[in-house]
Amino acid sequence: MILEFIRRFMYGRYGNDQLNQFLMLLGLFFAALWSFVQLGILTILVIIIIGLCYYRMFSRNIAKRQSENQRFLSWYMPQKEKINNAVFRFKDRKEHRYFKCKCCKTYLRVPKGKGKISIHCPNCGNEFVKKT
Ligand SMILES: [Zn+2]
């Protein structure tokens, strides 16, 4: 009965996507922050963010919501990859050292504890000496 009502209500509406999930987490984050510091601005922020989530979820303008989500993903995916790479480098810190090539900004991984070695960047051909 309730499920049927929800199904009928959501028919032709946009529903959930990655941008909404991100907004929900952001809203929860500000709500959690509010429990530590009771600032009025946080309450307003949470209301705006959660309101935006519901607005997008119940929206009938599906094409516009999809293009918003695409724009969000083109910003979010590179950030997510950077974070994942940083986590990987941190977990690997006992085995390898990572150096950033000054020319092309590529991360180069070298084994740890080999003393001073010359590192050759396979991407741009730059060479530099570092202590590992
Ligand atoms: Zn390079």
GROMACS .gro file of C-alpha atoms and ligand atoms in nm:
model
  133
    1MET     CA    1   0.000   0.000   0.000
    2ILE     CA    2   0.267   0.251   0.110
    3LEU     CA    3   0.518   0.103  -0.137
    4GLU     CA    4   0.261   0.131  -0.417
    5PHE     CA    5   0.203   0.495  -0.324
    6ILE     CA    6   0.578   0.568  -0.327
    7ARG     CA    7   0.617   0.389  -0.660
    8ARG     CA    8   0.337   0.592  -0.813
    9PHE     CA    9   0.468   0.915  -0.659
   10MET     CA   10   0.822   0.858  -0.790
   11TYR     CA   11   0.703   0.770  -1.141
   12GLY     CA   12   0.854   1.018  -1.388
   13ARG     CA   13   1.068   1.173  -1.117
   14TYR     CA   14   1.443   1.177  -1.111
   15GLY     CA   15   1.530   0.978  -0.796
   16ASN     CA   16   1.875   0.936  -0.650
   17ASP     CA   17   2.222   0.978  -0.802
   18GLN     CA   18   2.587   1.028  -0.699
   19LEU     CA   19   2.545   1.403  -0.654
   20ASN     CA   20   2.252   1.345  -0.417
   21GLN     CA   21   2.449   1.086  -0.220
   22PHE     CA   22   2.734   1.334  -0.190
   23LEU     CA   23   2.494   1.610  -0.078
   24MET     CA   24   2.337   1.376   0.180
   25LEU     CA   25   2.682   1.299   0.326
   26LEU     CA   26   2.766   1.670   0.326
   27GLY     CA   27   2.437   1.741   0.506
   28LEU     CA   28   2.510   1.467   0.762
   29PHE     CA   29   2.861   1.606   0.810
   30PHE     CA   30   2.727   1.955   0.885
   31ALA     CA   31   2.459   1.806   1.112
   32ALA     CA   32   2.731   1.616   1.305
   33LEU     CA   33   2.939   1.935   1.321
   34TRP     CA   34   2.634   2.117   1.458
   35SER     CA   35   2.622   1.877   1.757
   36PHE     CA   36   2.968   2.010   1.856
   37VAL     CA   37   2.921   2.377   1.773
   38GLN     CA   38   2.564   2.506   1.776
   39LEU     CA   39   2.593   2.769   1.508
   40GLY     CA   40   2.279   2.902   1.341
   41ILE     CA   41   2.454   2.906   1.004
   42LEU     CA   42   2.503   2.526   1.025
   43THR     CA   43   2.129   2.471   1.076
   44ILE     CA   44   2.056   2.683   0.769
   45LEU     CA   45   2.323   2.498   0.566
   46VAL     CA   46   2.181   2.156   0.661
   47ILE     CA   47   1.827   2.267   0.571
   48ILE     CA   48   1.943   2.404   0.234
   49ILE     CA   49   2.148   2.092   0.150
   50ILE     CA   50   1.879   1.841   0.250
   51GLY     CA   51   1.615   2.056   0.078
   52LEU     CA   52   1.824   2.051  -0.241
   53CYS     CA   53   1.850   1.671  -0.216
   54TYR     CA   54   1.472   1.631  -0.199
   55TYR     CA   55   1.419   1.889  -0.472
   56ARG     CA   56   1.654   1.696  -0.706
   57MET     CA   57   1.506   1.358  -0.608
   58PHE     CA   58   1.146   1.461  -0.682
   59SER     CA   59   1.232   1.671  -0.985
   60ARG     CA   60   1.060   1.590  -1.315
   61ASN     CA   61   1.329   1.766  -1.519
   62ILE     CA   62   1.536   1.450  -1.558
   63ALA     CA   63   1.768   1.577  -1.837
   64LYS     CA   64   1.875   1.878  -1.631
   65ARG     CA   65   1.937   1.668  -1.318
   66GLN     CA   66   2.146   1.421  -1.523
   67SER     CA   67   2.360   1.699  -1.666
   68GLU     CA   68   2.412   1.835  -1.312
   69ASN     CA   69   2.522   1.489  -1.203
   70GLN     CA   70   2.761   1.463  -1.501
   71ARG     CA   71   2.920   1.797  -1.415
   72PHE     CA   72   2.952   1.684  -1.054
   73LEU     CA   73   3.114   1.353  -1.156
   74SER     CA   74   3.367   1.524  -1.384
   75TRP     CA   75   3.480   1.724  -1.080
   76TYR     CA   76   3.444   1.445  -0.823
   77MET     CA   77   3.609   1.149  -0.998
   78PRO     CA   78   3.959   1.308  -1.025
   79GLN     CA   79   3.934   1.410  -0.656
   80LYS     CA   80   3.837   1.058  -0.559
   81GLU     CA   81   4.130   0.918  -0.758
   82LYS     CA   82   4.374   1.160  -0.590
   83ILE     CA   83   4.249   1.051  -0.247
   84ASN     CA   84   4.269   0.681  -0.339
   85ASN     CA   85   4.626   0.728  -0.467
   86ALA     CA   86   4.729   0.913  -0.151
   87VAL     CA   87   4.582   0.632   0.063
   88PHE     CA   88   4.772   0.376  -0.145
   89ARG     CA   89   5.102   0.567  -0.112
   90PHE     CA   90   5.049   0.594   0.264
   91LYS     CA   91   4.985   0.219   0.300
   92ASP     CA   92   5.294   0.149   0.088
   93ARG     CA   93   5.522   0.390   0.280
   94LYS     CA   94   5.728   0.117   0.450
   95GLU     CA   95   5.824  -0.057   0.123
   96HIS     CA   96   5.863   0.231  -0.121
   97ARG     CA   97   5.930   0.600  -0.143
   98TYR     CA   98   5.738   0.826  -0.376
   99PHE     CA   99   5.887   1.125  -0.551
  100LYS     CA  100   5.705   1.374  -0.765
  101CYS     CA  101   5.879   1.450  -1.094
  102LYS     CA  102   5.944   1.827  -1.107
  103CYS     CA  103   5.884   1.841  -1.483
  104CYS     CA  104   5.562   1.647  -1.537
  105LYS     CA  105   5.428   1.605  -1.179
  106THR     CA  106   5.412   1.227  -1.214
  107TYR     CA  107   5.459   1.021  -0.899
  108LEU     CA  108   5.756   0.787  -0.918
  109ARG     CA  109   5.781   0.486  -0.691
  110VAL     CA  110   6.124   0.361  -0.582
  111PRO     CA  111   6.218   0.089  -0.331
  112LYS     CA  112   6.314   0.215   0.012
  113GLY     CA  113   6.657   0.185   0.176
  114LYS     CA  114   6.875   0.186  -0.138
  115GLY     CA  115   7.073   0.496  -0.042
  116LYS     CA  116   7.126   0.778  -0.291
  117ILE     CA  117   6.997   0.677  -0.633
  118SER     CA  118   6.940   0.846  -0.964
  119ILE     CA  119   6.575   0.838  -1.061
  120HIS     CA  120   6.474   0.845  -1.424
  121CYS     CA  121   6.121   0.959  -1.505
  122PRO     CA  122   5.975   0.723  -1.768
  123ASN     CA  123   5.713   0.982  -1.859
  124CYS     CA  124   5.928   1.282  -1.956
  125GLY     CA  125   6.289   1.155  -1.929
  126ASN     CA  126   6.384   1.388  -1.644
  127GLU     CA  127   6.655   1.259  -1.408
  128PHE     CA  128   6.725   1.352  -1.049
  129VAL     CA  129   6.916   1.211  -0.749
  130LYS     CA  130   6.733   1.135  -0.427
  131LYS     CA  131   6.800   0.956  -0.104
  132THR     CA  132   6.565   0.661  -0.054
  133ZN      ZN  133   5.857   1.345  -1.547
   0.00000   0.00000   0.00000
